[in-house]
PDB file of C-alpha atoms in Angstrom:
ATOM      1  CA  MET A   1       6.251  14.412   9.297  1.00  0.00           C
ATOM      2  CA  PHE A   2       2.610  13.271   8.527  1.00  0.00           C
ATOM      3  CA  LYS A   3       0.682  12.011  11.341  1.00  0.00           C
ATOM      4  CA  SER A   4      -0.389   8.443  11.056  1.00  0.00           C
ATOM      5  CA  GLU A   5      -3.972   9.155  12.362  1.00  0.00           C
ATOM      6  CA  GLU A   6      -4.434  11.953   9.461  1.00  0.00           C
ATOM      7  CA  PHE A   7      -2.921   9.467   6.891  1.00  0.00           C
ATOM      8  CA  VAL A   8      -5.722   6.849   7.809  1.00  0.00           C
ATOM      9  CA  GLN A   9      -8.371   9.522   7.770  1.00  0.00           C
ATOM     10  CA  LYS A  10      -7.185  10.730   4.461  1.00  0.00           C
ATOM     11  CA  LEU A  11      -7.508   7.013   3.206  1.00  0.00           C
ATOM     12  CA  ILE A  12     -10.957   6.768   4.675  1.00  0.00           C
ATOM     13  CA  ASP A  13     -12.179  10.072   3.311  1.00  0.00           C
ATOM     14  CA  SER A  14     -10.889   9.111  -0.016  1.00  0.00           C
ATOM     15  CA  GLY A  15     -13.118   5.939  -0.004  1.00  0.00           C
ATOM     16  CA  PHE A  16     -10.981   3.178   1.056  1.00  0.00           C
ATOM     17  CA  ASP A  17     -13.037   1.259   3.723  1.00  0.00           C
ATOM     18  CA  PHE A  18     -11.170  -2.143   4.046  1.00  0.00           C
ATOM     19  CA  PHE A  19      -7.648  -2.690   5.156  1.00  0.00           C
ATOM     20  CA  THR A  20      -5.285  -5.751   5.456  1.00  0.00           C
ATOM     21  CA  GLY A  21      -1.768  -6.468   5.408  1.00  0.00           C
ATOM     22  CA  VAL A  22       1.588  -7.473   7.044  1.00  0.00           C
ATOM     23  CA  PRO A  23       3.271  -5.385   9.620  1.00  0.00           C
ATOM     24  CA  CYS A  24       6.230  -3.353   9.088  1.00  0.00           C
ATOM     25  CA  SER A  25       7.890  -0.919  11.605  1.00  0.00           C
ATOM     26  CA  ILE A  26       7.487   1.951   9.412  1.00  0.00           C
ATOM     27  CA  ILE A  27       3.586   1.794   9.433  1.00  0.00           C
ATOM     28  CA  GLY A  28       3.264   0.283  13.105  1.00  0.00           C
ATOM     29  CA  ASN A  29       1.220   3.456  14.074  1.00  0.00           C
ATOM     30  CA  VAL A  30      -1.005   3.289  10.867  1.00  0.00           C
ATOM     31  CA  ILE A  31      -1.708  -0.291  11.859  1.00  0.00           C
ATOM     32  CA  ASN A  32      -2.330   0.487  15.511  1.00  0.00           C
ATOM     33  CA  ASN A  33      -4.708   3.123  14.479  1.00  0.00           C
ATOM     34  CA  LEU A  34      -6.575   0.892  12.126  1.00  0.00           C
ATOM     35  CA  THR A  35      -6.962  -1.807  14.909  1.00  0.00           C
ATOM     36  CA  GLU A  36      -8.444   0.793  17.291  1.00  0.00           C
ATOM     37  CA  ARG A  37     -11.046   2.241  14.943  1.00  0.00           C
ATOM     38  CA  HIS A  38     -14.574   0.991  14.853  1.00  0.00           C
ATOM     39  CA  ASP A  39     -15.625   2.378  11.541  1.00  0.00           C
ATOM     40  CA  VAL A  40     -13.254   0.333   9.227  1.00  0.00           C
ATOM     41  CA  THR A  41     -12.108  -3.230   9.013  1.00  0.00           C
ATOM     42  CA  TYR A  42      -8.492  -4.163   9.398  1.00  0.00           C
ATOM     43  CA  VAL A  43      -7.525  -8.041   8.882  1.00  0.00           C
ATOM     44  CA  PRO A  44      -4.008  -8.724   9.788  1.00  0.00           C
ATOM     45  CA  ALA A  45      -2.385 -11.307   7.308  1.00  0.00           C
ATOM     46  CA  VAL A  46       0.743 -13.489   7.845  1.00  0.00           C
ATOM     47  CA  ARG A  47       1.909 -13.165   4.313  1.00  0.00           C
ATOM     48  CA  GLU A  48       1.517 -10.386   1.648  1.00  0.00           C
ATOM     49  CA  ASP A  49      -0.071 -12.948  -1.175  1.00  0.00           C
ATOM     50  CA  ALA A  50      -2.668 -13.881   1.578  1.00  0.00           C
ATOM     51  CA  ALA A  51      -3.383 -10.105   2.227  1.00  0.00           C
ATOM     52  CA  VAL A  52      -3.861  -9.455  -1.542  1.00  0.00           C
ATOM     53  CA  GLY A  53      -6.225 -12.397  -1.875  1.00  0.00           C
ATOM     54  CA  VAL A  54      -8.170 -11.181   1.224  1.00  0.00           C
ATOM     55  CA  ALA A  55      -8.330  -7.636  -0.360  1.00  0.00           C
ATOM     56  CA  SER A  56      -9.584  -9.173  -3.505  1.00  0.00           C
ATOM     57  CA  GLY A  57     -12.466 -10.744  -1.596  1.00  0.00           C
ATOM     58  CA  ALA A  58     -13.377  -7.633  -0.045  1.00  0.00           C
ATOM     59  CA  TYR A  59     -13.528  -5.949  -3.200  1.00  0.00           C
ATOM     60  CA  MET A  60     -15.794  -8.658  -4.707  1.00  0.00           C
ATOM     61  CA  ALA A  61     -17.907  -8.011  -1.490  1.00  0.00           C
ATOM     62  CA  GLY A  62     -18.312  -4.334  -2.224  1.00  0.00           C
ATOM     63  CA  LYS A  63     -15.301  -2.711  -0.301  1.00  0.00           C
ATOM     64  CA  MET A  64     -12.552  -0.477  -1.579  1.00  0.00           C
ATOM     65  CA  PRO A  65      -9.418  -2.381  -0.028  1.00  0.00           C
ATOM     66  CA  VAL A  66      -5.912  -1.177   0.995  1.00  0.00           C
ATOM     67  CA  VAL A  67      -2.992  -3.727   1.392  1.00  0.00           C
ATOM     68  CA  LEU A  68      -0.268  -2.713   3.738  1.00  0.00           C
ATOM     69  CA  MET A  69       3.036  -4.054   3.428  1.00  0.00           C
ATOM     70  CA  GLN A  70       6.910  -4.001   3.078  1.00  0.00           C
ATOM     71  CA  ASN A  71       8.700  -3.723  -0.184  1.00  0.00           C
ATOM     72  CA  SER A  72      10.019  -7.332   0.380  1.00  0.00           C
ATOM     73  CA  GLY A  73       6.342  -8.389   0.172  1.00  0.00           C
ATOM     74  CA  LEU A  74       6.199  -7.439  -3.284  1.00  0.00           C
ATOM     75  CA  GLY A  75       8.108 -10.287  -4.004  1.00  0.00           C
ATOM     76  CA  GLN A  76       5.980 -12.489  -2.065  1.00  0.00           C
ATOM     77  CA  CYS A  77       2.682 -11.308  -3.771  1.00  0.00           C
ATOM     78  CA  LEU A  78       3.856 -10.610  -7.224  1.00  0.00           C
ATOM     79  CA  ASN A  79       2.265 -13.818  -8.652  1.00  0.00           C
ATOM     80  CA  THR A  80      -1.007 -12.966  -6.817  1.00  0.00           C
ATOM     81  CA  LEU A  81      -1.000  -9.440  -8.297  1.00  0.00           C
ATOM     82  CA  THR A  82      -0.337 -10.802 -11.656  1.00  0.00           C
ATOM     83  CA  SER A  83      -2.464 -13.957 -11.967  1.00  0.00           C
ATOM     84  CA  LEU A  84      -5.428 -12.644 -10.063  1.00  0.00           C
ATOM     85  CA  ASN A  85      -5.718  -8.860  -9.708  1.00  0.00           C
ATOM     86  CA  LEU A  86      -4.297  -7.875 -13.094  1.00  0.00           C
ATOM     87  CA  ILE A  87      -6.231 -10.553 -15.040  1.00  0.00           C
ATOM     88  CA  TYR A  88      -9.578 -10.310 -13.239  1.00  0.00           C
ATOM     89  CA  LYS A  89      -9.408  -6.501 -12.670  1.00  0.00           C
ATOM     90  CA  LEU A  90      -9.680  -6.694  -9.048  1.00  0.00           C
ATOM     91  CA  PRO A  91      -8.302  -3.383  -7.730  1.00  0.00           C
ATOM     92  CA  CYS A  92      -6.438  -2.544  -4.450  1.00  0.00           C
ATOM     93  CA  LEU A  93      -4.290   0.065  -3.099  1.00  0.00           C
ATOM     94  CA  LEU A  94      -1.023  -1.123  -2.103  1.00  0.00           C
ATOM     95  CA  ILE A  95       0.724   0.817   0.591  1.00  0.00           C
ATOM     96  CA  VAL A  96       4.514  -0.268   0.378  1.00  0.00           C
ATOM     97  CA  THR A  97       7.170   0.720   2.629  1.00  0.00           C
ATOM     98  CA  TRP A  98      10.247   1.384   0.776  1.00  0.00           C
ATOM     99  CA  ARG A  99      13.075  -0.449   3.110  1.00  0.00           C
ATOM    100  CA  GLY A 100      16.395  -0.055   1.546  1.00  0.00           C
ATOM    101  CA  PHE A 101      15.726   3.105  -0.363  1.00  0.00           C
ATOM    102  CA  GLU A 102      18.933   4.580  -1.632  1.00  0.00           C
ATOM    103  CA  GLY A 103      21.021   1.916   0.048  1.00  0.00           C
ATOM    104  CA  LYS A 104      20.233   2.900   3.589  1.00  0.00           C
ATOM    105  CA  ASP A 105      18.937   0.199   5.512  1.00  0.00           C
ATOM    106  CA  ALA A 106      19.909  -3.247   6.944  1.00  0.00           C
ATOM    107  CA  PRO A 107      21.478  -5.390   4.282  1.00  0.00           C
ATOM    108  CA  GLU A 108      18.612  -7.872   3.796  1.00  0.00           C
ATOM    109  CA  HIS A 109      16.629  -4.685   2.488  1.00  0.00           C
ATOM    110  CA  LEU A 110      19.204  -3.429   0.040  1.00  0.00           C
ATOM    111  CA  VAL A 111      18.259  -5.586  -3.081  1.00  0.00           C
ATOM    112  CA  MET A 112      14.595  -5.122  -2.772  1.00  0.00           C
ATOM    113  CA  GLY A 113      15.242  -1.296  -2.184  1.00  0.00           C
ATOM    114  CA  ARG A 114      17.128  -1.053  -5.411  1.00  0.00           C
ATOM    115  CA  THR A 115      14.490  -3.242  -7.466  1.00  0.00           C
ATOM    116  CA  CYS A 116      10.944  -2.824  -6.181  1.00  0.00           C
ATOM    117  CA  ALA A 117       9.869  -0.111  -8.364  1.00  0.00           C
ATOM    118  CA  LYS A 118      11.523  -1.756 -11.554  1.00  0.00           C
ATOM    119  CA  LEU A 119       9.331  -4.874 -10.384  1.00  0.00           C
ATOM    120  CA  LEU A 120       6.101  -2.825 -10.598  1.00  0.00           C
ATOM    121  CA  ASP A 121       7.257  -1.466 -13.883  1.00  0.00           C
ATOM    122  CA  LEU A 122       7.744  -4.740 -15.420  1.00  0.00           C
ATOM    123  CA  VAL A 123       4.180  -5.989 -14.522  1.00  0.00           C
ATOM    124  CA  GLU A 124       2.802  -2.502 -15.275  1.00  0.00           C
ATOM    125  CA  ILE A 125       1.381  -1.605 -12.036  1.00  0.00           C
ATOM    126  CA  PRO A 126       1.297   2.289 -11.505  1.00  0.00           C
ATOM    127  CA  TYR A 127       2.977   3.635  -8.655  1.00  0.00           C
ATOM    128  CA  PHE A 128       3.935   6.824  -6.647  1.00  0.00           C
ATOM    129  CA  THR A 129       6.179   7.698  -3.863  1.00  0.00           C
ATOM    130  CA  PHE A 130       4.909   9.773  -0.948  1.00  0.00           C
ATOM    131  CA  ASN A 131       6.367  12.524   0.784  1.00  0.00           C
ATOM    132  CA  PRO A 132       4.775  14.724   3.310  1.00  0.00           C
ATOM    133  CA  ASP A 133       3.659  17.423   0.719  1.00  0.00           C
ATOM    134  CA  ASN A 134       2.119  14.953  -1.660  1.00  0.00           C
ATOM    135  CA  ILE A 135       0.154  12.399   0.440  1.00  0.00           C
ATOM    136  CA  ARG A 136      -3.346  13.934   0.112  1.00  0.00           C
ATOM    137  CA  SER A 137      -2.938  14.486  -3.666  1.00  0.00           C
ATOM    138  CA  PHE A 138      -1.493  11.027  -4.120  1.00  0.00           C
ATOM    139  CA  ILE A 139      -4.286   9.107  -2.282  1.00  0.00           C
ATOM    140  CA  ASN A 140      -6.921  10.863  -4.280  1.00  0.00           C
ATOM    141  CA  HIS A 141      -4.969  10.166  -7.401  1.00  0.00           C
ATOM    142  CA  ALA A 142      -4.550   6.714  -6.730  1.00  0.00           C
ATOM    143  CA  HIS A 143      -8.122   6.249  -5.866  1.00  0.00           C
ATOM    144  CA  ASN A 144      -9.233   7.582  -9.156  1.00  0.00           C
ATOM    145  CA  LEU A 145      -6.676   5.416 -10.940  1.00  0.00           C
ATOM    146  CA  ILE A 146      -7.988   2.509  -9.174  1.00  0.00           C
ATOM    147  CA  VAL A 147     -11.641   3.298 -10.025  1.00  0.00           C
ATOM    148  CA  GLU A 148     -10.703   4.061 -13.894  1.00  0.00           C
ATOM    149  CA  ASN A 149      -8.390   1.060 -14.366  1.00  0.00           C
ATOM    150  CA  SER A 150      -9.849  -1.531 -12.069  1.00  0.00           C
ATOM    151  CA  GLY A 151      -6.550  -2.686 -11.087  1.00  0.00           C
ATOM    152  CA  PRO A 152      -3.932  -2.419  -8.280  1.00  0.00           C
ATOM    153  CA  VAL A 153      -1.971   0.866  -7.670  1.00  0.00           C
ATOM    154  CA  ALA A 154       0.901   1.227  -5.378  1.00  0.00           C
ATOM    155  CA  LEU A 155       2.071   4.096  -3.176  1.00  0.00           C
ATOM    156  CA  PHE A 156       5.687   3.753  -1.898  1.00  0.00           C
ATOM    157  CA  LEU A 157       6.232   5.282   1.685  1.00  0.00           C
ATOM    158  CA  LYS A 158       9.776   6.033   2.814  1.00  0.00           C
ATOM    159  CA  LYS A 159      10.844   5.772   6.444  1.00  0.00           C
ATOM    160  CA  GLY A 160      10.341   9.293   8.062  1.00  0.00           C
ATOM    161  CA  VAL A 161       7.161  10.397   5.977  1.00  0.00           C
ATOM    162  CA  ILE A 162       4.547   9.164   8.867  1.00  0.00           C
ATOM    163  CA  ASP A 163       5.188   9.117  12.390  1.00  0.00           C
TER     164      ASP A 163
END
């Protein structure tokens, strides 16, 4: 299992310097780490579409933003991603917890667990899935894709990969 402090430091070392999002128990320690740090900004959001909007503003102010959310939030922010970020080339890294992965979760997470990757395929947002062995390389790869394409990139995070 990857330590949340190491995960946050890797994001910062890769050039991400602004964080926003909606809490999920899978990334609770990540959010706690971000709120305790003085070298980065974390802005909590009440909805995922609002978080994507805040991240877009941060990008326009010169920051490299990360949006943290549960995969159910993809449905909430899909219109914002397609009508703002993709059209106006406003990049951000989406760290998306993958609730309902392989049908193993509470019933309310199962439909989005089966379909969240397909939603990103439909709107042509590149995505990758973390495991403890690829976290470092995928963060670097995602940062490079964001810079190259000026658009959002998603990284799915399953339960048990980060403490």
